[in-house]
Amino acid sequence: MGEHDELFGQLQSGDVEQEREAAFAAGEARIEEAVPLLAKLVQSQNLGVQEAADRALRRIGGPAVVRAVAPLLRSDDPPARNIAMDVMREVGDQDFPTLVALLHDDDPDMRIFASDIIGSTDNLMAVDPLCEALLKDPEVNVRYQAAVSLGALGKPEAAKCLNKALADDEWVQFAVIEALAKIRDESSVSALIGALGKSSDLVASMIVDALGEIGNVKAVTMLIKRLDDSPAALRNKICKSVVKILGGKSLTLLSDAERVKFRDYLLAALSDEDTEIQDAAVHGLAFVGGTTSSQAILELAGALDPDRDQDRLELAITTLTAMGLSEALKNALTSGEHALSMIAVEVLSRIGGPEVSSLLMAVFWKRDRDVQREIVQALLKVGGAEAVEFFQDVLARNADGTVLKGALAFLGQKMRVVGASDAIFALLSHPYDDVKEAALDACVALGTPEMASRFKEMARSDEPIDRLMAVFALGKIEPEKNLVELKAALEDEIPDIRKVAIEAVAGLCAPDGEGLKLLVSRLSDESREVRIAVVEQIGHCCSLSEGTTYLVQALDDPDDWVRIRALEALGMRTAREAAPRLVELLESPNKLVALKVVETLGEIGGNVAFRALLEVLNGSDPELTAAAEDAISKIQEEQGVGH
């Protein structure tokens, strides 16, 4: 008996399970003698058997598979024929003569299949037989497929025969042009341009697109010459291709006459239904446009959906910015529709300069609230000393919260206008919290001694919100000079004020400062939130080693979250001296605390931590065990020890 007789018997058994398993086995063992039987199983009515045979044939490969599967291309069973096609696409190049022979089959369908398969081989040897089929086969669909396959191969050697085929039937021309666009051979540019005048509008359109894809600059002159004689749709495509070939800056190299003509055609292309043509026209107009172009691009941008067309809107805005300040922008800002005005403000904010600043201020009071908001943001970006008086006027006359916040940011943070102190300070009593916050930030940014005196007085207010703002500001404006008020705030009856005071004194944590001492004074505060803030700020006082002592003390806090924050701070400090106390906390009844202890031991490292983590590995809690494994890995990585 032969070595594989049993397997061959199973492949012919008629039992679905046996055939499927045997097919898998034949593929895994790459048994070439099984190929004829596997080819028959491709025609099985059972999907599982078909798939197993398909997989096995691909795995075995070689000329035997190609010769066995090729006849299945004639099958009347679509699934079997499709499998045969897929197998041949994958392994067909392993028996090239068989494929070439199929290109001369009497059945045109077989020649189509062969052309398709040969196009999947990525083999230079495929070019000549496919070119022969393209130029000589009597069946148009074979020639079409040959062109498609030559495009799939992408070999420049195919350009010559593809150029000749441009004179073929229109159906074939479609595939030829697409193939040439993929190959991008320089020799095809002249052939495509030559075919342009002899083609239908549809084919001409495809040729223009192909020239744009090829991107050879020598096509530009010929394309521009075709503009005058082309119908509108083709003319727009020519514009797109020229912009694509030349890019933007190179358009400026056109002659004056060419540039003027091309600008007019680009303007017309803005109204094309194809958004890619519109975008190409916008891009081109950035370099050859004028006032008329600015207006046209602005109107196009105004019709876009800001949410759906973000990229296209950005292109339009970038283009208008590159074109600079124009009458179109001025008109849109002054009296344009809402959408156009909003776009104009954004463009102007990018252009910048004193003229833009003056223009924005001049129209501010004439526009609605939304446009005013955008103008304020633009001036915040481009305005300078010339806008100080304007923004002071805004603080006095405008009631919109968003506008006021912009004015506060300009006068306070950007320009630091001390003369606006009274107006800015007055807005600390504004009914909107966000305006109050903006005013507070502006006051802090000014940071004058007079401003500090105002906050010292406010710190004695009966209103908690006033004391809160005052303590925040005093903590930012030279806190070392405001210790009396900050110490008083640490005793305030309102926990939130004590928290702000803690953040303020934390800035005094230098070795010769009182920061740590003041923080520790609230380590037993009645408010959990305050104690958490204390622990977090002590953790940030990294330069003071004695802070570790107080963090260890915080591990005895009755609140688990205070202890967790203390653990995080100890881990951040890599405080190995805290390891013995951490080991004790491994017995915490709170699982979250115990897990945080394990994590912290991994962060601080050292022998004590390592031994404790090894003990945790022997425990029965899977979460703690997994956390301990991670922590040990961290220690080993830091010490350069492999697992």
XYZ file of C-alpha atoms in Angstrom:
643
model
C 0.000 0.000 0.000
C 1.112 3.559 -0.671
C 2.076 5.914 2.122
C -1.059 8.057 1.789
C -3.595 5.461 0.640
C -5.726 5.857 3.737
C -5.828 9.624 3.271
C -6.709 9.248 -0.404
C -9.508 6.904 0.563
C -10.934 9.449 2.986
C -10.784 12.165 0.310
C -13.014 9.971 -1.879
C -15.194 8.517 0.892
C -18.291 10.625 0.326
C -18.392 11.221 4.077
C -18.385 14.971 4.643
C -16.458 14.881 7.924
C -13.821 12.509 6.601
C -13.350 14.492 3.394
C -13.005 17.778 5.262
C -10.512 16.432 7.810
C -8.518 14.649 5.102
C -8.363 17.839 3.012
C -6.989 19.773 5.974
C -4.446 17.031 6.625
C -3.339 16.927 2.973
C -2.815 20.694 3.017
C -0.860 20.679 6.273
C 1.398 17.889 4.984
C 1.596 19.476 1.506
C 0.855 16.177 -0.230
C 1.111 16.943 -3.935
C -0.321 13.563 -4.956
C -3.621 14.611 -3.335
C -4.059 17.601 -5.656
C -6.362 15.917 -8.235
C -8.650 14.673 -5.462
C -8.657 18.073 -3.765
C -9.567 19.704 -7.083
C -12.601 17.434 -7.289
C -13.613 18.366 -3.716
C -13.725 22.022 -4.757
C -16.928 21.002 -6.568
C -18.425 19.509 -3.390
C -21.877 20.693 -2.395
C -20.695 20.982 1.219
C -19.287 24.390 2.091
C -16.943 23.017 4.757
C -15.405 20.520 2.333
C -15.030 23.240 -0.315
C -13.247 25.539 2.115
C -10.924 22.776 3.310
C -10.006 21.824 -0.265
C -9.499 25.491 -1.186
C -7.145 26.012 1.769
C -5.207 22.828 1.027
C -4.661 23.685 -2.643
C -3.323 27.134 -1.778
C -1.002 25.641 0.822
C 0.359 22.944 -1.511
C 0.760 25.234 -4.542
C 3.030 24.516 -7.488
C 2.422 23.627 -11.167
C 0.370 20.560 -10.211
C -2.225 22.759 -8.507
C -2.351 25.200 -11.420
C -2.900 22.404 -13.953
C -5.507 20.653 -11.776
C -7.504 23.777 -10.989
C -7.429 25.395 -14.443
C -10.178 23.101 -15.868
C -12.490 24.241 -13.045
C -12.598 27.661 -14.655
C -14.967 26.052 -17.178
C -17.290 24.796 -14.433
C -20.968 25.693 -14.582
C -20.967 25.753 -10.761
C -20.317 29.413 -9.716
C -18.871 28.617 -6.235
C -16.415 26.092 -7.706
C -15.452 28.502 -10.478
C -14.908 31.344 -7.995
C -12.703 29.162 -5.795
C -10.706 28.154 -8.859
C -10.218 31.817 -9.765
C -9.045 32.701 -6.245
C -6.639 29.758 -6.071
C -5.217 30.602 -9.493
C -4.734 34.245 -8.518
C -2.663 33.111 -5.554
C -0.559 30.329 -7.111
C -0.980 30.803 -10.881
C 2.453 32.387 -11.345
C 3.982 29.040 -10.299
C 3.058 27.621 -13.738
C 3.109 30.598 -16.077
C 2.914 28.622 -19.352
C -0.482 27.200 -18.354
C -1.817 30.698 -17.804
C -0.441 31.978 -21.095
C -1.962 29.025 -22.922
C -5.366 29.972 -21.505
C -4.989 33.405 -23.118
C -5.297 31.637 -26.492
C -8.275 29.449 -25.562
C -11.196 29.351 -27.997
C -13.598 30.297 -25.214
C -13.497 34.081 -24.670
C -14.596 33.610 -21.053
C -11.475 31.549 -20.428
C -9.360 34.273 -21.982
C -11.016 36.835 -19.705
C -10.338 34.633 -16.664
C -6.730 34.130 -17.754
C -6.209 37.877 -18.216
C -7.619 38.492 -14.744
C -5.397 35.844 -13.126
C -2.220 36.946 -14.914
C -2.821 40.470 -13.627
C -2.505 39.123 -10.081
C 0.957 37.597 -10.585
C 3.050 40.753 -10.082
C 5.404 39.246 -12.650
C 7.154 41.190 -15.406
C 6.686 38.154 -17.656
C 2.957 38.913 -17.630
C 3.329 42.163 -19.590
C 3.970 40.732 -23.073
C 1.111 38.179 -23.160
C -1.311 40.719 -21.743
C -0.190 43.336 -24.252
C -0.744 40.812 -27.037
C -4.258 40.152 -25.737
C -4.912 43.881 -25.429
C -3.887 44.669 -28.993
C -4.958 41.527 -30.870
C -7.784 39.681 -29.128
C -11.029 39.940 -31.154
C -13.228 40.001 -28.022
C -13.657 43.486 -26.535
C -14.142 42.176 -22.980
C -10.848 40.294 -23.156
C -9.083 43.459 -24.255
C -10.791 45.366 -21.461
C -9.644 42.830 -18.847
C -6.122 42.793 -20.265
C -5.940 46.567 -19.794
C -7.275 46.282 -16.235
C -4.667 43.627 -15.438
C -1.839 45.692 -16.907
C -2.912 48.504 -14.607
C -2.938 46.097 -11.653
C 0.600 44.996 -12.518
C 1.725 48.606 -12.655
C 4.798 47.872 -14.781
C 6.112 50.788 -16.878
C 6.957 48.285 -19.635
C 3.222 48.083 -20.353
C 2.924 51.774 -21.208
C 3.827 51.314 -24.882
C 1.022 48.876 -25.712
C -1.459 50.768 -23.525
C -0.657 53.959 -25.450
C -1.519 52.177 -28.712
C -4.770 50.858 -27.253
C -6.052 54.395 -26.704
C -7.510 54.094 -30.212
C -9.605 51.042 -29.243
C -13.305 50.782 -28.464
C -14.514 53.258 -25.836
C -15.146 50.447 -23.327
C -11.504 49.407 -23.610
C -10.347 53.011 -23.461
C -11.822 53.335 -19.968
C -9.599 50.535 -18.651
C -6.566 51.710 -20.648
C -6.763 55.236 -19.232
C -7.118 53.957 -15.659
C -4.121 51.673 -16.201
C -1.996 54.525 -17.541
C -2.957 56.672 -14.540
C -1.673 53.915 -12.233
C 1.565 53.333 -14.156
C 2.334 57.064 -14.533
C 4.879 56.631 -17.299
C 6.116 59.819 -18.941
C 5.682 58.379 -22.427
C 1.924 58.201 -21.867
C 1.485 61.958 -21.466
C 1.818 62.693 -25.199
C -0.349 59.716 -26.113
C -3.110 60.822 -23.744
C -2.999 64.410 -24.972
C -3.082 63.174 -28.558
C -6.177 61.085 -27.811
C -7.909 63.973 -26.098
C -9.127 65.608 -29.303
C -10.366 62.331 -30.804
C -12.375 61.125 -27.790
C -15.916 61.425 -26.576
C -16.610 63.845 -23.722
C -16.652 60.985 -21.207
C -13.332 59.537 -22.355
C -11.809 63.013 -22.564
C -12.869 63.584 -18.981
C -11.099 60.401 -17.920
C -7.963 61.398 -19.851
C -7.836 64.744 -18.069
C -8.153 63.018 -14.685
C -5.412 60.575 -15.670
C -3.079 63.401 -16.653
C -3.685 64.936 -13.249
C -2.792 61.645 -11.579
C 0.348 61.208 -13.684
C 1.370 64.715 -12.688
C 3.805 65.428 -15.500
C 4.291 69.160 -15.975
C 4.602 68.925 -19.754
C 0.862 68.238 -19.927
C 0.011 71.651 -18.481
C 0.535 73.783 -21.584
C -1.552 71.455 -23.741
C -4.306 71.299 -21.150
C -4.484 75.056 -20.814
C -4.741 75.379 -24.605
C -7.751 73.051 -24.500
C -9.641 75.235 -22.021
C -11.240 77.570 -24.571
C -12.578 74.809 -26.823
C -13.821 72.443 -24.110
C -17.362 72.148 -22.754
C -17.848 73.437 -19.190
C -17.702 70.048 -17.446
C -14.433 69.084 -19.158
C -13.015 72.559 -18.659
C -13.570 72.264 -14.912
C -11.788 68.934 -14.859
C -8.881 70.456 -16.768
C -8.645 73.154 -14.098
C -8.532 70.501 -11.399
C -5.782 68.565 -13.164
C -3.660 71.637 -13.839
C -3.835 72.640 -10.172
C -2.987 69.084 -9.181
C 0.012 68.940 -11.537
C 1.454 72.358 -10.758
C 0.512 72.665 -7.120
C -0.119 76.139 -5.837
C 3.025 78.240 -6.073
C 3.911 77.036 -9.562
C 0.702 78.612 -10.874
C 2.364 81.983 -10.359
C 4.884 80.990 -13.060
C 2.197 81.130 -15.741
C 2.304 84.122 -18.057
C 0.083 87.083 -17.159
C -2.378 86.216 -19.912
C -2.476 82.564 -18.923
C -2.940 83.482 -15.280
C -5.863 85.809 -15.999
C -7.542 83.240 -18.232
C -6.948 80.447 -15.759
C -8.352 82.523 -12.898
C -11.602 83.047 -14.800
C -11.936 79.332 -15.426
C -11.165 78.525 -11.791
C -13.921 80.906 -10.735
C -16.335 79.052 -12.998
C -15.157 75.735 -11.563
C -16.225 76.857 -8.081
C -19.826 76.184 -9.103
C -19.133 72.637 -10.331
C -21.134 69.901 -8.595
C -17.958 67.904 -7.905
C -16.570 69.004 -4.533
C -13.061 67.893 -5.486
C -13.152 70.277 -8.443
C -14.431 73.046 -6.171
C -11.596 72.429 -3.695
C -8.994 72.389 -6.474
C -10.367 75.700 -7.726
C -10.161 77.191 -4.235
C -6.573 76.025 -3.884
C -5.623 77.427 -7.274
C -7.265 80.787 -6.660
C -5.044 81.300 -3.630
C -2.217 81.958 -6.095
C -3.915 83.539 -9.116
C -6.994 85.113 -7.566
C -8.060 88.674 -6.797
C -10.935 90.519 -5.135
C -13.506 88.743 -7.293
C -11.958 85.439 -6.301
C -12.109 86.312 -2.603
C -15.797 87.050 -2.880
C -16.496 83.793 -4.716
C -14.541 81.683 -2.220
C -16.208 83.488 0.673
C -19.661 82.704 -0.728
C -18.715 79.068 -1.250
C -17.435 78.847 2.334
C -20.608 80.455 3.643
C -22.693 77.704 2.062
C -20.706 74.906 3.738
C -21.885 73.062 6.837
C -19.372 73.834 9.630
C -19.845 70.386 11.175
C -19.989 68.208 8.070
C -17.550 70.160 5.882
C -14.838 71.034 8.393
C -11.899 70.207 6.123
C -13.338 72.055 3.141
C -14.191 75.079 5.262
C -10.656 75.119 6.639
C -9.282 75.029 3.083
C -11.410 78.016 2.133
C -10.381 79.966 5.250
C -6.702 79.142 4.708
C -6.971 80.265 1.088
C -8.690 83.533 1.974
C -6.002 84.146 4.593
C -3.268 83.609 2.004
C -4.997 86.058 -0.343
C -4.874 88.745 2.338
C -7.132 91.626 3.288
C -9.662 92.263 0.527
C -12.771 94.316 -0.088
C -14.756 91.095 -0.023
C -13.669 90.444 3.559
C -14.355 94.028 4.578
C -17.844 93.927 3.096
C -18.632 90.559 4.675
C -17.543 91.857 8.063
C -19.415 95.127 7.768
C -22.737 94.072 6.297
C -22.570 90.485 5.175
C -24.864 87.635 6.100
C -24.212 86.002 9.448
C -22.277 82.998 8.098
C -20.103 85.194 5.865
C -19.385 87.589 8.713
C -18.286 84.761 11.009
C -15.929 83.414 8.346
C -14.592 86.893 7.631
C -13.753 87.425 11.312
C -11.881 84.122 11.454
C -9.903 84.962 8.323
C -9.079 88.437 9.614
C -7.893 86.993 12.919
C -5.344 84.972 10.952
C -4.267 87.862 8.745
C -3.688 90.201 11.681
C -2.082 93.611 11.652
C -3.132 97.130 12.778
C -5.509 97.607 9.831
C -7.379 94.438 10.710
C -7.552 95.462 14.363
C -8.992 98.869 13.453
C -11.509 97.310 11.095
C -12.744 94.850 13.715
C -13.168 97.584 16.330
C -14.980 99.855 13.879
C -17.747 97.353 13.159
C -18.065 95.744 16.604
C -21.019 97.773 17.884
C -22.896 97.385 14.580
C -23.031 93.592 14.608
C -25.130 91.062 16.536
C -24.048 89.225 19.674
C -22.530 86.168 17.994
C -20.415 88.211 15.612
C -19.364 90.461 18.495
C -18.150 87.420 20.390
C -16.034 86.330 17.423
C -14.648 89.842 16.985
C -13.566 89.949 20.623
C -11.761 86.621 20.262
C -10.082 87.874 17.089
C -8.959 91.097 18.789
C -7.709 89.114 21.759
C -5.453 87.388 19.250
C -4.367 90.250 16.962
C -5.000 93.422 18.968
C -2.366 95.459 20.745
C -2.116 98.837 22.453
C -4.487 100.326 19.882
C -7.306 98.168 21.272
C -6.938 99.084 24.974
C -9.417 101.958 24.896
C -11.856 99.848 22.872
C -11.851 97.040 25.433
C -12.247 99.467 28.327
C -15.321 100.772 26.535
C -16.551 97.185 26.123
C -16.268 96.598 29.875
C -18.309 99.710 30.507
C -21.040 99.187 27.895
C -21.412 95.505 27.025
C -23.444 93.037 29.088
C -22.664 89.741 27.331
C -20.683 87.383 29.545
C -18.588 85.912 26.740
C -17.648 89.351 25.436
C -16.767 90.518 28.951
C -14.518 87.510 29.511
C -12.616 88.306 26.329
C -12.196 91.924 27.368
C -10.971 90.879 30.818
C -8.425 88.515 29.292
C -7.158 91.250 26.972
C -6.886 94.006 29.578
C -5.681 91.766 32.374
C -3.569 88.899 31.061
C -2.500 90.170 27.623
C -1.907 93.896 28.085
C -1.901 94.232 31.913
C -3.588 97.609 31.824
C -3.323 98.942 35.380
C -5.645 101.787 34.477
C -8.460 99.253 34.035
C -8.085 97.917 37.601
C -11.292 99.513 38.928
C -13.442 98.192 36.084
C -11.897 94.734 36.293
C -12.216 94.526 40.096
C -15.846 95.623 39.908
C -16.686 92.548 37.831
C -15.802 90.289 40.768
C -19.397 90.914 41.803
C -20.858 89.982 38.400
C -23.808 87.551 38.615
C -22.153 85.017 36.260
C -19.573 82.746 37.903
C -17.489 82.423 34.738
C -17.225 86.206 34.455
C -16.204 86.360 38.116
C -13.466 83.791 37.422
C -12.228 85.743 34.393
C -12.152 88.956 36.457
C -10.268 87.172 39.238
C -7.671 85.858 36.778
C -7.296 89.361 35.336
C -6.806 90.861 38.804
C -4.163 88.269 39.620
C -2.418 88.945 36.306
C -2.250 92.662 37.144
C -0.810 91.755 40.558
C -0.166 95.316 41.706
C 0.314 96.246 45.392
C -2.943 98.199 45.162
C -4.724 95.074 43.935
C -3.255 93.047 46.790
C -4.541 95.661 49.277
C -8.028 95.347 47.836
C -7.964 91.585 48.268
C -6.679 91.911 51.841
C -9.704 94.011 52.619
C -11.990 91.571 50.775
C -10.538 88.691 52.820
C -12.348 90.169 55.846
C -15.720 90.213 54.077
C -18.775 88.559 55.601
C -19.510 86.959 52.227
C -17.838 83.539 51.789
C -17.498 83.973 48.000
C -15.596 87.222 48.550
C -13.248 85.584 51.055
C -12.755 82.639 48.684
C -11.729 84.882 45.783
C -9.541 87.005 48.021
C -7.632 84.023 49.436
C -7.111 82.629 45.934
C -5.735 85.957 44.698
C -3.525 86.535 47.731
C -2.069 83.075 47.255
C -1.057 84.066 43.725
C 0.079 87.652 44.395
C 3.230 87.368 46.515
C 1.809 84.964 49.136
C 4.778 85.492 51.479
C 3.567 89.089 51.983
C 0.033 87.932 52.723
C 0.694 85.380 55.473
C -1.584 87.062 58.006
C -4.593 86.713 55.714
C -3.643 83.201 54.560
C -3.201 81.960 58.138
C -6.595 83.380 59.026
C -8.087 81.647 55.981
C -6.717 78.315 57.239
C -9.094 78.751 60.195
C -12.077 79.903 58.125
C -15.390 78.230 58.910
C -15.921 77.366 55.241
C -14.016 74.202 54.184
C -13.664 75.373 50.573
C -11.886 78.508 51.731
C -9.539 76.451 53.911
C -8.772 74.284 50.845
C -7.900 77.330 48.732
C -5.710 78.614 51.570
C -3.903 75.258 51.676
C -3.134 75.500 47.962
C -1.879 79.055 48.546
C 0.513 78.247 51.415
C 1.808 75.193 49.553
C 3.711 77.655 47.389
C 5.786 78.545 50.445
C 7.247 75.061 50.866
C 10.851 76.189 50.351
C 13.300 75.035 53.088
C 13.249 78.493 54.682
C 9.488 78.998 54.231
C 6.511 78.324 56.452
C 4.565 76.315 53.895
C 5.007 72.828 55.336
C 4.340 74.002 58.878
C 1.112 75.681 57.802
C 0.013 72.630 55.822
C 0.624 70.296 58.749
C -1.493 72.535 60.971
C -4.568 71.326 59.036
C -3.649 67.652 58.935
C -6.380 66.990 61.523
C -8.987 69.260 59.935
C -12.575 68.174 60.523
C -13.224 68.126 56.772
C -12.071 65.091 54.836
C -11.729 67.158 51.665
C -9.425 69.582 53.449
C -7.266 66.771 54.817
C -7.039 65.240 51.330
C -5.901 68.628 49.986
C -3.279 68.851 52.753
C -1.863 65.411 51.950
C -1.750 66.145 48.218
C 0.083 69.439 48.766
C 2.582 67.858 51.181
C 3.270 65.311 48.463
C 4.144 68.138 46.074
C 6.620 69.626 48.566
C 9.156 67.125 47.223
C 12.194 69.185 48.221
C 11.425 68.744 51.930
C 12.319 65.304 53.249
C 10.447 65.895 56.510
C 7.245 65.863 54.509
C 7.508 62.077 54.376
C 7.071 61.931 58.171
C 3.748 63.709 57.930
C 2.588 61.544 55.039
C 3.286 58.453 57.123
C 1.300 60.119 59.910
C -1.588 60.584 57.478
C -1.688 56.809 57.002
C -3.433 56.699 60.394
C -6.245 58.969 59.192
C -9.717 57.475 59.812
C -10.731 58.159 56.198
C -9.624 55.650 53.587
C -9.362 58.252 50.809
C -6.989 60.382 52.869
C -4.820 57.299 53.350
C -4.962 56.480 49.636
C -3.797 60.007 48.740
C -0.990 59.681 51.300
C 0.051 56.391 49.709
C 0.124 58.002 46.269
C 2.293 60.832 47.594
C 4.722 58.364 49.229
C 4.973 56.420 46.003
C 5.691 59.633 44.084
C 8.502 60.415 46.560
C 9.908 56.842 46.428
C 9.908 57.053 50.236
C 11.547 53.742 51.235
C 11.655 54.776 54.896
C 7.867 54.383 54.892
C 8.035 50.725 53.827
C 7.607 49.153 57.319
C 4.401 51.155 57.925
C 3.138 50.264 54.460
C 3.652 46.567 55.154
C 1.364 46.901 58.188
C -1.354 48.380 55.996
C -1.392 45.258 53.821
C -3.823 43.878 56.394
C -6.303 46.726 55.803
C -9.913 45.504 55.610
C -10.450 47.943 52.725
C -9.436 46.103 49.541
C -8.817 49.374 47.688
C -6.364 50.537 50.368
C -4.559 47.177 50.328
C -4.244 47.272 46.539
C -2.896 50.843 46.687
C -0.343 49.702 49.315
C 0.859 46.945 46.970
C 1.152 49.425 44.110
C 3.060 51.887 46.326
C 5.505 49.199 47.483
C 6.248 48.500 43.838
C 6.937 52.199 43.243
C 9.257 52.747 46.221
C 11.114 49.411 45.799
C 13.861 48.227 48.135
C 14.385 44.991 50.077
C 11.580 45.527 52.604
C 9.033 46.184 49.857
C 10.272 43.254 47.753
C 10.034 40.743 50.628
C 6.570 41.964 51.597
C 5.341 41.604 48.024
C 6.685 38.044 47.854
C 4.563 37.252 50.918
C 1.500 38.688 49.196
C 2.097 36.293 46.298
C 1.442 33.422 48.704
C -1.931 34.833 49.732
C -5.357 33.626 48.635
C -6.748 36.883 47.206
C -6.327 36.775 43.389
C -6.571 40.586 42.985
C -3.832 41.229 45.528
C -1.719 38.453 44.025
C -2.014 39.915 40.532
C -1.190 43.406 41.840
C 1.836 42.013 43.684
C 3.104 40.357 40.492
C 2.907 43.697 38.670
C 4.641 45.496 41.535
C 7.466 42.945 41.668
C 7.916 43.238 37.893
C 8.214 47.012 38.281
C 10.939 46.635 40.938
C 12.823 44.111 38.808
C 12.636 46.343 35.716
C 14.001 49.324 37.625
C 16.846 47.200 38.955
C 17.533 45.725 35.515
C 16.605 42.199 36.603
C 14.904 39.851 34.130
C 11.804 37.865 34.962
